[in-house]
Short mmCIF file of C-alpha atoms and ligand atoms in Angstrom, two decimals:
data_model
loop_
_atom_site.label_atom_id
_atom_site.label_comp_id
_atom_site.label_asym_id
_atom_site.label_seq_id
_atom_site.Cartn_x
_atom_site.Cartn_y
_atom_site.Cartn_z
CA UNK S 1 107.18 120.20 110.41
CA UNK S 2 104.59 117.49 111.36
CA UNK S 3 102.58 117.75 114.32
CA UNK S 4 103.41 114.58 116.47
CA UNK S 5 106.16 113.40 118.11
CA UNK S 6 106.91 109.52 118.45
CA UNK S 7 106.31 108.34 122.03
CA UNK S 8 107.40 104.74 123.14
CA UNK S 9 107.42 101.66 121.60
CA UNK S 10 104.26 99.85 121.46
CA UNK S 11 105.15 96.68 119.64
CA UNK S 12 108.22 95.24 116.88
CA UNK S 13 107.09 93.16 114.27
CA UNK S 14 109.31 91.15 112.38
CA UNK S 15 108.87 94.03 109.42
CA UNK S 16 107.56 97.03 111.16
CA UNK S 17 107.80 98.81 114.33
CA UNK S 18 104.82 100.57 115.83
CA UNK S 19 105.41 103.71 117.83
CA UNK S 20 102.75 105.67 120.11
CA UNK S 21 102.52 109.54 119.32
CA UNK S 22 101.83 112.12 121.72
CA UNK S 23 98.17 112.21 120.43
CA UNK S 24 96.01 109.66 121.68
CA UNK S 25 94.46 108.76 117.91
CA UNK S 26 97.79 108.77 116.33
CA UNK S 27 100.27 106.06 115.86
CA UNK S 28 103.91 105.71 114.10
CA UNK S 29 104.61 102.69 112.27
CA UNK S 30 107.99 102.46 110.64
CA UNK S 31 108.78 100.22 107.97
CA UNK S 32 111.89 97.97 108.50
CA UNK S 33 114.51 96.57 106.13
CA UNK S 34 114.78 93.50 107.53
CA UNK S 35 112.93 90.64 105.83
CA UNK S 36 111.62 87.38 107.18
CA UNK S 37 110.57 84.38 105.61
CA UNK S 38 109.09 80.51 106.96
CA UNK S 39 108.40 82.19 110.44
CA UNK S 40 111.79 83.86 111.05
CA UNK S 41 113.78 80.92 110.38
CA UNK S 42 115.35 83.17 106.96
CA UNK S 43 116.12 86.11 107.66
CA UNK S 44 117.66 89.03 105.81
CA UNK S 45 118.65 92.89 105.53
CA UNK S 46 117.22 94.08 102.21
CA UNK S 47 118.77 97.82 101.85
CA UNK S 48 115.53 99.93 100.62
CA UNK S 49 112.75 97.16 101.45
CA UNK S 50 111.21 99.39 103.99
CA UNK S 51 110.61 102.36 101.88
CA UNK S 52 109.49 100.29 98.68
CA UNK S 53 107.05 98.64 100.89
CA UNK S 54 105.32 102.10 102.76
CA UNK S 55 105.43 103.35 99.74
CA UNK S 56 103.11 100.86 97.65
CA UNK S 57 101.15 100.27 100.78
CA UNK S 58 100.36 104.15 101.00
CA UNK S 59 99.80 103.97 97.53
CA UNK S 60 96.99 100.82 98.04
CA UNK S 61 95.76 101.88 101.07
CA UNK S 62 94.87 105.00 99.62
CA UNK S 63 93.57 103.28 96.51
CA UNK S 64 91.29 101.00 98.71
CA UNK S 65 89.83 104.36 100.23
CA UNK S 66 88.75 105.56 97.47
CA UNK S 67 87.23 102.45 96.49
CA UNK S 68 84.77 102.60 99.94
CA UNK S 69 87.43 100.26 101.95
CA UNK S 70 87.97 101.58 105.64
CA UNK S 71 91.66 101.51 106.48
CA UNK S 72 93.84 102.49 109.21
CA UNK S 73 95.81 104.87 106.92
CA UNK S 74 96.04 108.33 107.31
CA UNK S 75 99.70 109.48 105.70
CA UNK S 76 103.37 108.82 105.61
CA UNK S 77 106.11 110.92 106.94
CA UNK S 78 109.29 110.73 104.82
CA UNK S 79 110.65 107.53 103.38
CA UNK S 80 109.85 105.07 106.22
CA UNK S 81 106.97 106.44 107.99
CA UNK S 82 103.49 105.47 107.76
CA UNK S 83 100.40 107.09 110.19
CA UNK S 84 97.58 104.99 111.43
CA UNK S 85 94.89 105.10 113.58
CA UNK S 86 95.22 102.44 116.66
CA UNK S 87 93.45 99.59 116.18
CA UNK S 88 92.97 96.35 118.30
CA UNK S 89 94.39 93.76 115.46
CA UNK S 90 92.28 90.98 115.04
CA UNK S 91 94.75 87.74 115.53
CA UNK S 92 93.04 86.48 112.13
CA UNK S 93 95.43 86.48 108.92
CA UNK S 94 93.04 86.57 105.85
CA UNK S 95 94.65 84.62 102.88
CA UNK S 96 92.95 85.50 99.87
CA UNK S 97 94.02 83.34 96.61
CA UNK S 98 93.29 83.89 93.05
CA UNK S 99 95.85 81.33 91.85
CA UNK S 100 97.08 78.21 93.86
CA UNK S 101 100.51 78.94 95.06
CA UNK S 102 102.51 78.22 98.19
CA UNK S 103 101.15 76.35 101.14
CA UNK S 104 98.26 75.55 99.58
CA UNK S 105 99.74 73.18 97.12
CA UNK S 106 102.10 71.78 99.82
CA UNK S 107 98.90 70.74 102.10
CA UNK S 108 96.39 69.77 99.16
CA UNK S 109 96.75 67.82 96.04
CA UNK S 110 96.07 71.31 93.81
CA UNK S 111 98.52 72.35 90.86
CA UNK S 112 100.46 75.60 91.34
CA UNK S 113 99.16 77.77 88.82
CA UNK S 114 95.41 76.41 88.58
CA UNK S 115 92.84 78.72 88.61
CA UNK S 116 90.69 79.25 92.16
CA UNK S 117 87.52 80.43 90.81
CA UNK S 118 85.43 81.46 93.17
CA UNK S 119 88.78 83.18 94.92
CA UNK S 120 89.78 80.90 97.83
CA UNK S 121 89.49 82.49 101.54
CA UNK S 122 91.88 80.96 104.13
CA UNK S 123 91.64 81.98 107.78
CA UNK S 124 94.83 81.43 110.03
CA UNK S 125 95.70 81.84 113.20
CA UNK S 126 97.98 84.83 114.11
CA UNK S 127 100.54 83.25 116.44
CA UNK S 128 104.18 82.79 115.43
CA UNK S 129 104.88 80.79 118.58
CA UNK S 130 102.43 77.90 117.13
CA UNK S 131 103.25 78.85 113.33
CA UNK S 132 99.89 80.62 112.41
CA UNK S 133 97.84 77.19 112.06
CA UNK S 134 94.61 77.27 109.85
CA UNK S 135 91.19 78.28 111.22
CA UNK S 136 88.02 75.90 110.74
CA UNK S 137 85.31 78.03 110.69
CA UNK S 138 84.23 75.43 113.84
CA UNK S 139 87.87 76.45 115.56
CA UNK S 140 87.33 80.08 114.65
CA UNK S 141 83.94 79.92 116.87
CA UNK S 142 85.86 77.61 119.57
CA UNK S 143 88.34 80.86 119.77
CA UNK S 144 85.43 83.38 120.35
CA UNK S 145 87.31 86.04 118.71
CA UNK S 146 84.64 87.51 116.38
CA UNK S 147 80.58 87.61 116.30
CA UNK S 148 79.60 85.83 113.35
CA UNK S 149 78.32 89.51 112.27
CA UNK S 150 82.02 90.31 112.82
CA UNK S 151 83.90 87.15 110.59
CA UNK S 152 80.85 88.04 108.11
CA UNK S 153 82.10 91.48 107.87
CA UNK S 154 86.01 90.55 108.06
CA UNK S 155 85.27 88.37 104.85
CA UNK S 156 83.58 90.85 102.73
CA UNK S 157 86.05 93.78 103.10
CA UNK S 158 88.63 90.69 101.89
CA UNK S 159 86.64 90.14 98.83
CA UNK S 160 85.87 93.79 98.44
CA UNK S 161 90.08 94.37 98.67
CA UNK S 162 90.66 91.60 96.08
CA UNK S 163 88.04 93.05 93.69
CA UNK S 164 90.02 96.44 93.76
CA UNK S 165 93.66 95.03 93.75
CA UNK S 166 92.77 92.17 91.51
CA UNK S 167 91.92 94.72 88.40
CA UNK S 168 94.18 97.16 89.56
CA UNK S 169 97.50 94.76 88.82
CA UNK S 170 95.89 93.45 86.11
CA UNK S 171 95.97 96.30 84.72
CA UNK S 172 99.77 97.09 85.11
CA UNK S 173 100.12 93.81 83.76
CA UNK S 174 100.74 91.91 86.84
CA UNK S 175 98.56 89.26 88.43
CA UNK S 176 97.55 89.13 91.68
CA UNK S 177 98.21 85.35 92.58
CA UNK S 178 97.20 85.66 96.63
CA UNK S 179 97.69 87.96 99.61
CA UNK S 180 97.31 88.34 103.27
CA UNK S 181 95.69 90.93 105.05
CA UNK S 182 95.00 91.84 108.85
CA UNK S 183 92.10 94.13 110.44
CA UNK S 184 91.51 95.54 113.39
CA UNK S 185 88.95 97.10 115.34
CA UNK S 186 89.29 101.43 116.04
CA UNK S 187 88.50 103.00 118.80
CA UNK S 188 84.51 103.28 117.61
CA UNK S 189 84.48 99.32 117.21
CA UNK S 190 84.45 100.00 113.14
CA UNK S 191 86.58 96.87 111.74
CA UNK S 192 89.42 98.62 109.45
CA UNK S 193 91.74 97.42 107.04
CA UNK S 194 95.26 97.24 109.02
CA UNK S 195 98.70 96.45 108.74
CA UNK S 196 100.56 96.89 104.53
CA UNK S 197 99.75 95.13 101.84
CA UNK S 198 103.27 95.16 99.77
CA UNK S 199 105.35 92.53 97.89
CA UNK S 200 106.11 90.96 101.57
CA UNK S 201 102.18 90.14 101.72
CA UNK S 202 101.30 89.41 98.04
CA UNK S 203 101.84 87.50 95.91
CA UNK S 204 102.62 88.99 92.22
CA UNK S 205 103.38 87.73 88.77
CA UNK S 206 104.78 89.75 86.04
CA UNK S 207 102.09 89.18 83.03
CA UNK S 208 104.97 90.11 80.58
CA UNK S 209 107.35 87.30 81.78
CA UNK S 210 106.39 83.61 80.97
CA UNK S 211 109.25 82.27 83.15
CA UNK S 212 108.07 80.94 86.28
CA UNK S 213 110.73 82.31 88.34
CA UNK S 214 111.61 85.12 86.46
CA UNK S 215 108.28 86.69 86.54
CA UNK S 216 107.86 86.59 90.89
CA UNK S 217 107.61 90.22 91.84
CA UNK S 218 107.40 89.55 95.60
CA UNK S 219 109.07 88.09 98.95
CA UNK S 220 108.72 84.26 96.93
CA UNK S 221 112.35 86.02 95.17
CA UNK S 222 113.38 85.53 98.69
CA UNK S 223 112.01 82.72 99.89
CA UNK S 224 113.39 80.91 97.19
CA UNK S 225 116.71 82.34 97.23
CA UNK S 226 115.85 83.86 93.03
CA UNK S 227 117.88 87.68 94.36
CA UNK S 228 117.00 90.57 92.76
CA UNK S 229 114.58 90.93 95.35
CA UNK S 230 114.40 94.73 95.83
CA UNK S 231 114.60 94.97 92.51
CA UNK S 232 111.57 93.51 92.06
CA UNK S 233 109.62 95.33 94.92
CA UNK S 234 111.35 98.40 93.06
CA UNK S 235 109.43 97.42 90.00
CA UNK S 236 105.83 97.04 91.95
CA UNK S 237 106.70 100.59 93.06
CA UNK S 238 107.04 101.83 90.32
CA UNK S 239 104.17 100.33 87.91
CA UNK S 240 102.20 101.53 90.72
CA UNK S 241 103.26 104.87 91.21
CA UNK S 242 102.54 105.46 87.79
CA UNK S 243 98.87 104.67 88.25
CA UNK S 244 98.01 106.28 91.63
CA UNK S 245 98.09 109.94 92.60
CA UNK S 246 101.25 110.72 95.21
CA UNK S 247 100.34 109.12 98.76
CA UNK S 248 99.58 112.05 101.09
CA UNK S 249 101.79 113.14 103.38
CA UNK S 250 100.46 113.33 107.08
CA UNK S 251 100.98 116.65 108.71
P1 TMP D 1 100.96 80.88 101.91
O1 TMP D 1 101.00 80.33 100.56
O2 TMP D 1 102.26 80.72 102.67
O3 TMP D 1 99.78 80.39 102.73
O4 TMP D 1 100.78 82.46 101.76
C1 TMP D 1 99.65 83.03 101.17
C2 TMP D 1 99.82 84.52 101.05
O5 TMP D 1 99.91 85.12 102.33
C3 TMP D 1 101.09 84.94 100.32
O6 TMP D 1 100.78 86.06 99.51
C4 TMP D 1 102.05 85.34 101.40
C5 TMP D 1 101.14 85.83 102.49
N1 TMP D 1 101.66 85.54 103.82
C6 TMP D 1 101.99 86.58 104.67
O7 TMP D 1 101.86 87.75 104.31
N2 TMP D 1 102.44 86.28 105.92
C7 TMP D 1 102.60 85.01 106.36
O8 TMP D 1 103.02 84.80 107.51
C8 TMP D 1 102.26 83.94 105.46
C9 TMP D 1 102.42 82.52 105.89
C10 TMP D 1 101.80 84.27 104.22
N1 LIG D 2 105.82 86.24 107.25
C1 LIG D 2 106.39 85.00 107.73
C2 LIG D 2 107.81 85.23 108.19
O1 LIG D 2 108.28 86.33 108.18
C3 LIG D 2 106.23 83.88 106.75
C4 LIG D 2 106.53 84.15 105.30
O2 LIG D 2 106.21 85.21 104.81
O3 LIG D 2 107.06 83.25 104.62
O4 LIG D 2 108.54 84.38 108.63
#
């Protein structure tokens, strides 16, 4: 028996829905199967995506904790369900990248593959409607949206993420190429981690494959039409389950 009930709908992602509880610091999110890619223009049912993504989420947010990272995380309920303290998201995706990949090498004459050292920090602009542009740190000012106290902070809990997750799938023999993250402000005006980081928001390379397609481990597989793609995510899961204690359940 858990001690909330679900109360309405607050907002639907394309990935998650986010539900208020009858307690005032307590909200529902529920992971969806559906997947997304290029700003909804792909779109797919992957049977077992949800749960494979709460699941390594719990299992990194709670990592991250222990590591001295704020989140929103408190515990799952069941396959699907993750708790969270409310948070006012900032509109800011964070784009962290170890390894050029993606857009970055479709906008600027850099190999995929080569080596960002120090790791790159992209700001963007969290609006589907205009395709999340990038932020100039000059734009991000022109927006207002943080105190430069604020972006400062936003920035370091992105490198202090990377320096735990970086290691971390190293260590299970999977590099962590880039990722995305989103934070948001609690009630207290403390900026916490926010949102998942899964195979949807990462980017992930299987150290023990030299193929360059074979060895994606994340939503690239569908993106690029590879399949196998919950396969894969079932694979993070799992190296990651055996390295982390079992994600608490919120009661
Ligand atoms: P990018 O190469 O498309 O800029 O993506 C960089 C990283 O951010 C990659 O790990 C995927 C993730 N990402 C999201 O989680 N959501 C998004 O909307 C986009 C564009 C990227
Ligand atoms: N998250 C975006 C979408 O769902 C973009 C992407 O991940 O490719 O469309």
């Amino acid at each position: 028996m858990t001690s909330y009930s679900l109360g309405p709908l607050l907002h639907e992602g394309k990935a998650k829905r986010v539900f208020q509880t009858d307690q005032s610091d307590l909200v529902a999110v529920e992971f969806k199967d559906d997947a997304t890619a290029f700003n909804a223009l792909k779109k797919a049912q992957l049977a077992g995506k949800g749960a494979l993504n709460c699941r390594i989420s719990a299992l990194l947010f709670e990592l991250l904790e222990r590591q001295g990272v704020p989140t929103h995380y408190l515990g799952i309920d069941g396959s699907n369900w993750m708790l969270v303290r409310p948070v006012q998201i900032v509109p800011v995706e964070v784009v962290i990248r170890n390894v050029a990949a993606g857009s970055l090498c479709k906008q600027l004459p850099i190999a995929a593959g080569a080596a960002m050292e120090p790791p790159l920090l992209d700001l963007y602009y969290k609006d589907d409607s205009l395709g999340d542009p990038f932020l100039s740190e000059a734009r991000l000012e022109r927006l207002g949206l943080l105190t430069p106290e604020q972006r400062q902070r936003l920035e370091e809990l992105a490198r202090q993420v990377n320096g735990v997750l970086r290691p971390f799938f190293a260590s299970l023999e999977m590099e962590l190429v880039d990722f995305k993250i989103e934070l948001g402000f609690s009630a207290s005006g403390e900026l916490l981690l926010a949102d998942e980081i899964s195979p949807d928001t990462c980017r992930l390379w299987n150290t023990q494959v030299a193929d360059a397609s074979e060895r994606i481990l994340d939503k690239d597989r569908f993106r690029q039409d590879l399949g196998g793609v919950v396969e894969a995510y079932g694979e993070v899961c799992k190296r990651v389950q055996g390295a982390c204690p079992e994600p608490r359940t919120y009661r």
